[in-house]
Amino acid sequence: MTFKVVIPARYTSKRLPGKVLLKVKGKSIIQYVYENSCRSGAEQVIIATDDERIAECAQTFNAEFCFTSNKHKSGTDRISEITKIYSWTNSTIIVNVQADEPMMLPDSIQQVAVNLHAHPNTGISTLCTHLPDDKEYKNQNVVKVIRDENNTALTFSRNVEAIEYYRRRSYEPYRHLGIYAYNVRFLSMFTQLPQTELEKQERLEQLRALEHGEKIYVDMCKYPVGVGVDTQEDYEALLQIMRSK
């Protein structure tokens, strides 16, 4: 099995603009993401961006990058453009690694790719981990996932109310990790599907796949899960963790 990694990266962010260029121990966040992706066993790693500042940063650590349209609404749309630019075949497996996840381990990146390869009837492969406490469970910024006995996703939500329906029926909620694997065939189909109302409300595009009947395989992450950077508080937490290493 072979796979590629694409890191969709944009500068604008509502809560923390330019976050992927923030420095941690002398390296930008996106450099950590790129280097971890390169150690995952991927045959190619590409930063996909529409911003000159990110491209200039990528050049400082000799990363492969590609300019994409500034019209994309999601990282998935940006990756779809990359598949066309590079003319990848339908069976090519791609892992979407978020540019603000500097602690996403190479082994976790490989795990999600291997899982997709092992479940050919699944459109998407992703990962989850245990929710550490009730505070994180109730946090609207934390995406929760419910899966069945075959590790197939039943739903994703930020809202406790939507998850409680399943919890009362003995399903355990997990924290969803924002990493995905899919192949070019699925990606081409998925990006042509109309957005659903639930997707718009939750701001979770994986719900579009579920609502159109696609299966999502959700495996428990086998490796330590670090901090993603969405807010200034996340960045400060990351700095504290990295200083201790």
mmCIF file of C-alpha atoms in Angstrom:
data_model
loop_
_atom_site.group_PDB
_atom_site.id
_atom_site.type_symbol
_atom_site.label_atom_id
_atom_site.label_comp_id
_atom_site.label_asym_id
_atom_site.label_seq_id
_atom_site.Cartn_x
_atom_site.Cartn_y
_atom_site.Cartn_z
ATOM 1 C CA MET A 1 0.000 0.000 0.000
ATOM 2 C CA THR A 2 1.149 3.524 -0.816
ATOM 3 C CA PHE A 3 -0.416 6.836 0.098
ATOM 4 C CA LYS A 4 0.141 10.557 -0.199
ATOM 5 C CA VAL A 5 -0.371 13.355 2.318
ATOM 6 C CA VAL A 6 -1.850 16.730 1.478
ATOM 7 C CA ILE A 7 -1.783 19.514 4.077
ATOM 8 C CA PRO A 8 -4.378 22.155 3.169
ATOM 9 C CA ALA A 9 -3.180 25.429 4.667
ATOM 10 C CA ARG A 10 -4.805 28.834 4.734
ATOM 11 C CA TYR A 11 -3.748 32.005 6.497
ATOM 12 C CA THR A 12 -7.151 33.332 7.457
ATOM 13 C CA SER A 13 -8.736 31.927 10.589
ATOM 14 C CA LYS A 14 -11.578 33.475 12.573
ATOM 15 C CA ARG A 15 -10.186 32.639 15.980
ATOM 16 C CA LEU A 16 -6.428 32.834 15.354
ATOM 17 C CA PRO A 17 -5.306 34.300 11.995
ATOM 18 C CA GLY A 18 -1.929 33.084 10.734
ATOM 19 C CA LYS A 19 -1.814 30.317 13.312
ATOM 20 C CA VAL A 20 0.031 27.827 11.081
ATOM 21 C CA LEU A 21 2.985 30.251 10.911
ATOM 22 C CA LEU A 22 3.277 30.706 14.664
ATOM 23 C CA LYS A 23 6.629 29.563 16.037
ATOM 24 C CA VAL A 24 7.278 26.850 18.587
ATOM 25 C CA LYS A 25 10.903 26.376 19.629
ATOM 26 C CA GLY A 26 12.098 28.078 16.436
ATOM 27 C CA LYS A 27 9.868 26.186 13.999
ATOM 28 C CA SER A 28 6.513 27.134 12.541
ATOM 29 C CA ILE A 29 3.516 24.961 13.362
ATOM 30 C CA ILE A 30 3.192 23.945 9.725
ATOM 31 C CA GLN A 31 6.821 22.810 9.653
ATOM 32 C CA TYR A 32 6.123 20.356 12.478
ATOM 33 C CA VAL A 33 3.097 19.079 10.548
ATOM 34 C CA TYR A 34 5.092 18.679 7.343
ATOM 35 C CA GLU A 35 8.022 16.896 9.016
ATOM 36 C CA ASN A 36 5.723 14.479 10.855
ATOM 37 C CA SER A 37 3.916 13.764 7.583
ATOM 38 C CA CYS A 38 7.213 13.037 5.846
ATOM 39 C CA ARG A 39 8.053 10.492 8.556
ATOM 40 C CA SER A 40 4.705 8.704 8.135
ATOM 41 C CA GLY A 41 5.792 6.579 5.184
ATOM 42 C CA ALA A 42 3.893 8.689 2.652
ATOM 43 C CA GLU A 43 5.395 8.617 -0.834
ATOM 44 C CA GLN A 44 4.659 12.336 -1.303
ATOM 45 C CA VAL A 45 3.753 15.217 1.013
ATOM 46 C CA ILE A 46 2.351 18.475 -0.369
ATOM 47 C CA ILE A 47 1.313 21.707 1.311
ATOM 48 C CA ALA A 48 -1.692 23.108 -0.570
ATOM 49 C CA THR A 49 -2.219 26.833 -0.064
ATOM 50 C CA ASP A 50 -3.496 30.024 -1.645
ATOM 51 C CA ASP A 51 -1.304 32.322 0.449
ATOM 52 C CA GLU A 52 2.143 33.687 -0.414
ATOM 53 C CA ARG A 53 3.160 33.881 3.249
ATOM 54 C CA ILE A 54 2.601 30.174 3.746
ATOM 55 C CA ALA A 55 4.416 29.368 0.498
ATOM 56 C CA GLU A 56 7.398 31.481 1.568
ATOM 57 C CA CYS A 57 7.475 29.696 4.920
ATOM 58 C CA ALA A 58 7.331 26.289 3.184
ATOM 59 C CA GLN A 59 10.355 27.236 1.088
ATOM 60 C CA THR A 60 12.443 27.894 4.223
ATOM 61 C CA PHE A 61 12.291 24.183 5.139
ATOM 62 C CA ASN A 62 12.334 22.861 1.556
ATOM 63 C CA ALA A 63 8.754 21.606 1.594
ATOM 64 C CA GLU A 64 6.876 20.711 -1.561
ATOM 65 C CA PHE A 65 3.961 23.107 -1.947
ATOM 66 C CA CYS A 66 1.372 23.948 -4.557
ATOM 67 C CA PHE A 67 -0.787 27.027 -5.053
ATOM 68 C CA THR A 68 -4.515 26.383 -5.226
ATOM 69 C CA SER A 69 -7.568 28.571 -5.742
ATOM 70 C CA ASN A 70 -8.600 31.082 -3.083
ATOM 71 C CA LYS A 71 -12.263 30.193 -3.700
ATOM 72 C CA HIS A 72 -12.270 26.932 -1.773
ATOM 73 C CA LYS A 73 -14.616 26.655 1.191
ATOM 74 C CA SER A 74 -12.856 23.689 2.781
ATOM 75 C CA GLY A 75 -9.593 21.806 2.910
ATOM 76 C CA THR A 76 -11.261 18.902 1.141
ATOM 77 C CA ASP A 77 -12.055 21.105 -1.851
ATOM 78 C CA ARG A 78 -8.439 22.279 -1.887
ATOM 79 C CA ILE A 79 -7.194 18.689 -1.868
ATOM 80 C CA SER A 80 -9.534 17.812 -4.716
ATOM 81 C CA GLU A 81 -7.870 20.498 -6.814
ATOM 82 C CA ILE A 82 -4.453 19.028 -5.977
ATOM 83 C CA THR A 83 -5.546 15.605 -7.294
ATOM 84 C CA LYS A 84 -6.381 17.230 -10.622
ATOM 85 C CA ILE A 85 -3.187 19.296 -10.804
ATOM 86 C CA TYR A 86 -1.080 16.182 -10.213
ATOM 87 C CA SER A 87 -3.361 13.857 -12.256
ATOM 88 C CA TRP A 88 -3.516 11.217 -9.543
ATOM 89 C CA THR A 89 -5.354 7.993 -10.368
ATOM 90 C CA ASN A 90 -8.735 7.130 -8.835
ATOM 91 C CA SER A 91 -7.248 4.542 -6.473
ATOM 92 C CA THR A 92 -4.645 6.908 -4.978
ATOM 93 C CA ILE A 93 -5.030 7.107 -1.196
ATOM 94 C CA ILE A 94 -4.703 10.592 0.276
ATOM 95 C CA VAL A 95 -4.427 11.540 3.925
ATOM 96 C CA ASN A 96 -5.722 14.988 4.807
ATOM 97 C CA VAL A 97 -3.539 16.250 7.656
ATOM 98 C CA GLN A 98 -4.652 19.503 9.264
ATOM 99 C CA ALA A 99 -2.051 22.279 9.125
ATOM 100 C CA ASP A 100 -2.731 23.226 12.755
ATOM 101 C CA GLU A 101 -1.978 19.759 14.214
ATOM 102 C CA PRO A 102 1.777 19.895 14.996
ATOM 103 C CA MET A 103 1.556 16.938 17.380
ATOM 104 C CA MET A 104 -0.187 14.539 14.996
ATOM 105 C CA LEU A 105 2.270 11.647 15.060
ATOM 106 C CA PRO A 106 3.616 9.939 11.917
ATOM 107 C CA ASP A 107 2.218 6.616 13.165
ATOM 108 C CA SER A 108 -1.291 8.101 13.430
ATOM 109 C CA ILE A 109 -1.054 9.407 9.872
ATOM 110 C CA GLN A 110 -0.050 5.966 8.669
ATOM 111 C CA GLN A 111 -2.796 4.304 10.753
ATOM 112 C CA VAL A 112 -5.594 6.184 9.013
ATOM 113 C CA ALA A 113 -4.183 5.329 5.566
ATOM 114 C CA VAL A 114 -3.802 1.633 6.413
ATOM 115 C CA ASN A 115 -7.377 1.539 7.718
ATOM 116 C CA LEU A 116 -8.778 2.914 4.476
ATOM 117 C CA HIS A 117 -6.827 0.352 2.472
ATOM 118 C CA ALA A 118 -8.139 -2.434 4.750
ATOM 119 C CA HIS A 119 -11.780 -1.308 4.343
ATOM 120 C CA PRO A 120 -12.308 -0.810 0.597
ATOM 121 C CA ASN A 121 -16.079 -0.401 0.980
ATOM 122 C CA THR A 122 -15.545 2.636 3.181
ATOM 123 C CA GLY A 123 -15.444 6.143 1.731
ATOM 124 C CA ILE A 124 -13.507 7.775 4.567
ATOM 125 C CA SER A 125 -11.225 6.595 7.338
ATOM 126 C CA THR A 126 -10.637 8.723 10.427
ATOM 127 C CA LEU A 127 -9.598 8.463 14.087
ATOM 128 C CA CYS A 128 -10.992 9.116 17.538
ATOM 129 C CA THR A 129 -9.843 9.049 21.134
ATOM 130 C CA HIS A 130 -11.421 8.945 24.590
ATOM 131 C CA LEU A 131 -12.974 12.082 26.055
ATOM 132 C CA PRO A 132 -10.969 12.787 29.217
ATOM 133 C CA ASP A 133 -13.737 14.430 31.246
ATOM 134 C CA ASP A 134 -17.219 15.911 31.273
ATOM 135 C CA LYS A 135 -15.860 19.395 30.593
ATOM 136 C CA GLU A 136 -14.460 18.369 27.220
ATOM 137 C CA TYR A 137 -17.620 16.395 26.470
ATOM 138 C CA LYS A 138 -19.702 19.560 26.914
ATOM 139 C CA ASN A 139 -17.244 21.809 25.061
ATOM 140 C CA GLN A 140 -18.906 23.040 21.853
ATOM 141 C CA ASN A 141 -15.481 23.333 20.185
ATOM 142 C CA VAL A 142 -14.837 19.607 20.635
ATOM 143 C CA VAL A 143 -16.292 17.400 17.909
ATOM 144 C CA LYS A 144 -17.786 14.187 19.267
ATOM 145 C CA VAL A 145 -18.368 10.980 17.318
ATOM 146 C CA ILE A 146 -20.598 7.965 17.905
ATOM 147 C CA ARG A 147 -19.677 4.686 16.206
ATOM 148 C CA ASP A 148 -21.321 1.275 16.016
ATOM 149 C CA GLU A 149 -19.895 -2.158 16.878
ATOM 150 C CA ASN A 150 -18.128 -2.266 13.496
ATOM 151 C CA ASN A 151 -16.412 1.097 14.102
ATOM 152 C CA THR A 152 -18.640 2.743 11.497
ATOM 153 C CA ALA A 153 -19.668 6.320 12.300
ATOM 154 C CA LEU A 154 -23.299 6.893 13.250
ATOM 155 C CA THR A 155 -23.006 10.639 13.769
ATOM 156 C CA PHE A 156 -20.670 13.525 14.525
ATOM 157 C CA SER A 157 -21.645 16.599 16.516
ATOM 158 C CA ARG A 158 -20.337 19.502 18.540
ATOM 159 C CA ASN A 159 -23.562 19.599 20.548
ATOM 160 C CA VAL A 160 -24.121 17.477 23.622
ATOM 161 C CA GLU A 161 -27.860 17.341 22.931
ATOM 162 C CA ALA A 162 -27.310 15.470 19.660
ATOM 163 C CA ILE A 163 -24.918 13.006 21.307
ATOM 164 C CA GLU A 164 -27.059 12.365 24.394
ATOM 165 C CA TYR A 165 -29.621 10.466 22.294
ATOM 166 C CA TYR A 166 -26.991 7.796 21.632
ATOM 167 C CA ARG A 167 -25.407 7.970 25.062
ATOM 168 C CA ARG A 168 -28.750 7.088 26.673
ATOM 169 C CA ARG A 169 -28.756 4.001 24.476
ATOM 170 C CA SER A 170 -25.341 2.869 25.785
ATOM 171 C CA TYR A 171 -23.198 4.194 22.922
ATOM 172 C CA GLU A 172 -19.947 5.712 24.137
ATOM 173 C CA PRO A 173 -19.066 9.162 22.722
ATOM 174 C CA TYR A 174 -15.487 9.792 21.625
ATOM 175 C CA ARG A 175 -13.515 12.859 20.678
ATOM 176 C CA HIS A 176 -13.086 12.986 16.917
ATOM 177 C CA LEU A 177 -9.600 13.692 15.568
ATOM 178 C CA GLY A 178 -9.554 15.846 12.445
ATOM 179 C CA ILE A 179 -7.563 13.566 10.167
ATOM 180 C CA TYR A 180 -9.028 11.793 7.130
ATOM 181 C CA ALA A 181 -8.015 9.288 4.489
ATOM 182 C CA TYR A 182 -9.905 8.809 1.211
ATOM 183 C CA ASN A 183 -9.107 7.968 -2.376
ATOM 184 C CA VAL A 184 -9.374 10.166 -5.450
ATOM 185 C CA ARG A 185 -12.487 8.359 -6.691
ATOM 186 C CA PHE A 186 -14.386 9.146 -3.501
ATOM 187 C CA LEU A 187 -13.059 12.693 -3.340
ATOM 188 C CA SER A 188 -14.196 13.488 -6.876
ATOM 189 C CA MET A 189 -17.690 12.249 -6.048
ATOM 190 C CA PHE A 190 -17.885 13.870 -2.615
ATOM 191 C CA THR A 191 -16.965 17.376 -3.733
ATOM 192 C CA GLN A 192 -19.839 17.290 -6.248
ATOM 193 C CA LEU A 193 -22.444 16.527 -3.569
ATOM 194 C CA PRO A 194 -24.568 19.421 -2.304
ATOM 195 C CA GLN A 195 -24.049 20.570 1.261
ATOM 196 C CA THR A 196 -26.716 19.363 3.672
ATOM 197 C CA GLU A 197 -28.492 21.539 6.219
ATOM 198 C CA LEU A 198 -27.044 19.516 9.093
ATOM 199 C CA GLU A 199 -23.531 19.989 7.713
ATOM 200 C CA LYS A 200 -24.093 23.749 7.552
ATOM 201 C CA GLN A 201 -25.475 23.894 11.090
ATOM 202 C CA GLU A 202 -22.669 21.825 12.620
ATOM 203 C CA ARG A 203 -19.899 23.057 10.294
ATOM 204 C CA LEU A 204 -18.824 19.425 9.824
ATOM 205 C CA GLU A 205 -18.451 18.291 6.232
ATOM 206 C CA GLN A 206 -18.176 14.606 7.194
ATOM 207 C CA LEU A 207 -21.916 14.796 7.907
ATOM 208 C CA ARG A 208 -22.455 15.339 4.176
ATOM 209 C CA ALA A 209 -20.892 11.941 3.530
ATOM 210 C CA LEU A 210 -23.089 10.237 6.147
ATOM 211 C CA GLU A 211 -26.271 11.897 4.924
ATOM 212 C CA HIS A 212 -25.542 10.713 1.387
ATOM 213 C CA GLY A 213 -25.094 7.121 2.542
ATOM 214 C CA GLU A 214 -21.293 6.892 2.642
ATOM 215 C CA LYS A 215 -19.559 4.839 5.341
ATOM 216 C CA ILE A 216 -16.919 6.380 7.591
ATOM 217 C CA TYR A 217 -14.584 4.016 9.437
ATOM 218 C CA VAL A 218 -13.612 5.434 12.846
ATOM 219 C CA ASP A 219 -10.703 3.709 14.575
ATOM 220 C CA MET A 220 -9.362 4.406 18.039
ATOM 221 C CA CYS A 221 -6.053 6.227 17.676
ATOM 222 C CA LYS A 222 -3.329 3.855 18.841
ATOM 223 C CA TYR A 223 -0.819 6.593 19.653
ATOM 224 C CA PRO A 224 -0.628 9.620 21.986
ATOM 225 C CA VAL A 225 -2.820 12.532 20.924
ATOM 226 C CA GLY A 226 -1.429 16.039 21.211
ATOM 227 C CA VAL A 227 -2.752 19.581 21.044
ATOM 228 C CA GLY A 228 -4.265 21.111 17.928
ATOM 229 C CA VAL A 229 -4.160 24.895 17.621
ATOM 230 C CA ASP A 230 -7.502 26.636 17.138
ATOM 231 C CA THR A 231 -7.185 29.456 19.669
ATOM 232 C CA GLN A 232 -4.577 31.536 21.478
ATOM 233 C CA GLU A 233 -5.163 29.335 24.539
ATOM 234 C CA ASP A 234 -4.354 26.240 22.445
ATOM 235 C CA TYR A 235 -1.141 27.864 21.236
ATOM 236 C CA GLU A 236 -0.078 28.714 24.780
ATOM 237 C CA ALA A 237 -0.832 25.144 25.868
ATOM 238 C CA LEU A 238 1.277 23.838 22.975
ATOM 239 C CA LEU A 239 4.173 26.096 23.974
ATOM 240 C CA GLN A 240 4.034 24.777 27.528
ATOM 241 C CA ILE A 241 4.011 21.145 26.360
ATOM 242 C CA MET A 242 6.866 21.632 23.903
ATOM 243 C CA ARG A 243 8.999 23.508 26.436
ATOM 244 C CA SER A 244 8.899 20.460 28.685
ATOM 245 C CA LYS A 245 10.260 18.184 25.949
#
